[in-house]
C-alpha positions in Angstrom: -31.2 7.3 10.4 -28.8 10.1 10.4 -27.9 9.5 13.6 -27.3 5.3 12.8 -24.9 6.7 10.1 -23.2 9.4 12.4 -22.8 6.2 15.1 -21.2 4.0 12.5 -18.9 6.6 10.9 -18.0 7.2 15.0 -17.1 3.6 15.7 -15.2 3.1 12.2 -13.2 6.4 13.0 -12.5 4.2 16.4 -11.6 1.0 14.8 -9.0 2.7 12.8 -7.4 4.7 15.3 -7.3 1.0 17.1 -5.6 0.0 13.5 -3.2 2.2 14.0 -2.2 1.7 17.5 -1.6 -1.7 16.2 0.2 -1.1 13.7 2.7 1.4 15.4 2.9 -2.0 18.4 3.7 -4.2 15.3 6.6 -1.7 14.3 8.0 -1.2 17.8 8.2 -5.2 17.7 9.4 -5.3 14.6 12.4 -2.7 15.6 13.1 -5.1 18.5 13.6 -7.9 16.8 15.4 -6.4 14.2 17.9 -5.1 17.0 18.1 -8.9 18.3 19.0 -10.4 15.0 21.9 -8.0 14.7 23.1 -8.9 18.4 22.5 -12.5 17.1 24.7 -12.3 13.9 27.1 -10.2 15.7 27.5 -12.7 18.5 28.4 -15.1 15.7 30.8 -13.3 14.4 32.6 -13.1 17.3 32.2 -16.6 18.1 33.7 -17.7 14.3 36.9 -16.8 14.6 37.9 -17.9 18.1 40.0 -21.0 17.7 38.7 -24.2 18.5 40.9 -25.5 20.8 40.3 -23.0 23.3 36.5 -24.5 23.6 35.5 -27.5 24.0 34.4 -27.8 19.7 31.0 -30.0 20.8 29.8 -26.9 23.1 31.3 -24.3 20.4 28.9 -26.5 17.8 26.2 -26.4 19.6 26.1 -23.0 20.6 26.2 -22.2 16.7 23.8 -24.3 16.1 21.2 -22.9 18.5 22.4 -19.3 17.4 21.7 -20.3 13.3 18.3 -22.1 14.7 17.1 -18.6 16.5 18.2 -16.7 13.8 16.4 -18.7 11.3 13.4 -18.3 13.6 13.4 -15.2 14.5 14.1 -14.2 10.4 10.4 -16.4 10.2 9.0 -14.0 12.8 9.9 -11.0 11.3 8.4 -12.2 7.6 5.1 -13.3 9.7 5.0 -9.5 11.4 5.6 -7.6 7.7 3.1 -10.2 6.3 0.8 -8.7 9.0 1.6 -5.2 9.0 0.6 -5.8 4.7 -2.5 -7.0 5.8 -3.4 -4.5 7.9 -2.6 -1.8 5.5 -5.1 -3.2 3.2 -7.5 -3.6 5.6 -7.0 0.0 7.0 -7.4 1.0 3.5 -10.6 -0.6 3.0 -11.6 1.1 6.3 -10.8 4.7 4.9 -13.2 3.6 1.9 -15.9 2.4 4.1 -15.7 5.8 5.9 -15.2 7.9 2.9 -18.8 6.5 1.2 -20.5 6.5 4.9 -19.9 10.1 4.8 -20.8 10.8 1.5 -24.0 8.9 1.9 -24.6 11.3 4.9 -24.2 14.0 2.9 -26.4 12.4 0.6 -29.2 11.7 3.6 -28.8 15.5 4.7 -29.2 17.1 1.1 -32.3 15.0 1.0 -33.6 15.8 4.1 -32.9 19.8 3.1 -34.5 19.3 -0.4 -37.7 17.1 0.5 -38.6 17.5 4.2 -37.9 21.0 4.7 -39.0 22.6 1.4 -42.0 20.4 1.4 -43.0 22.0 4.5 -42.1 25.0 3.9 -44.0 25.5 0.6 -47.1 23.1 1.4 -48.0 26.0 4.2 -47.4 28.7 2.1 -49.1 28.1 -1.3 -52.4 28.7 -0.1 -51.2 32.7 0.2 -49.2 32.4 -3.2 -50.1 30.9 -6.2 -46.3 30.2 -7.1 -45.6 28.6 -4.2 -48.0 25.5 -5.2 -45.8 24.7 -8.2 -43.0 24.6 -5.9 -45.2 22.3 -3.8 -45.6 19.8 -6.5 -42.2 20.3 -7.6 -40.6 18.9 -4.2 -43.3 16.5 -4.2 -43.0 14.5 -7.2 -38.8 14.9 -6.8 -39.0 13.2 -3.3 
């Protein structure tokens, strides 16, 4: 039982580590998207003041529409990534709570093993020789 709990704790720790790595990757992706968004905005600001006579108006209009569409898509992707990061943080907190509960359960199991198994056998062997160990034997027997 204790080995199973230790294995479960190790699995949870690996899962938390994997979530942290995924979170770092998502943050990097988020930063890259923000950079791309800023570049697109800069390009839009550079294209707007150009005189319309120098470029074909239809081509400029199509380019601006394409840039705006790309800008909207990037904003949508940015919001989606932020939502994913928030959900991942909640999952991470839940896994940490589960990890703490499992550690507590492991501690209780070890305490139970120490109190009930070790003492029970220890006092069981000695109650023939000493009278007061007899009471300890029954005390631990009824406790466990």
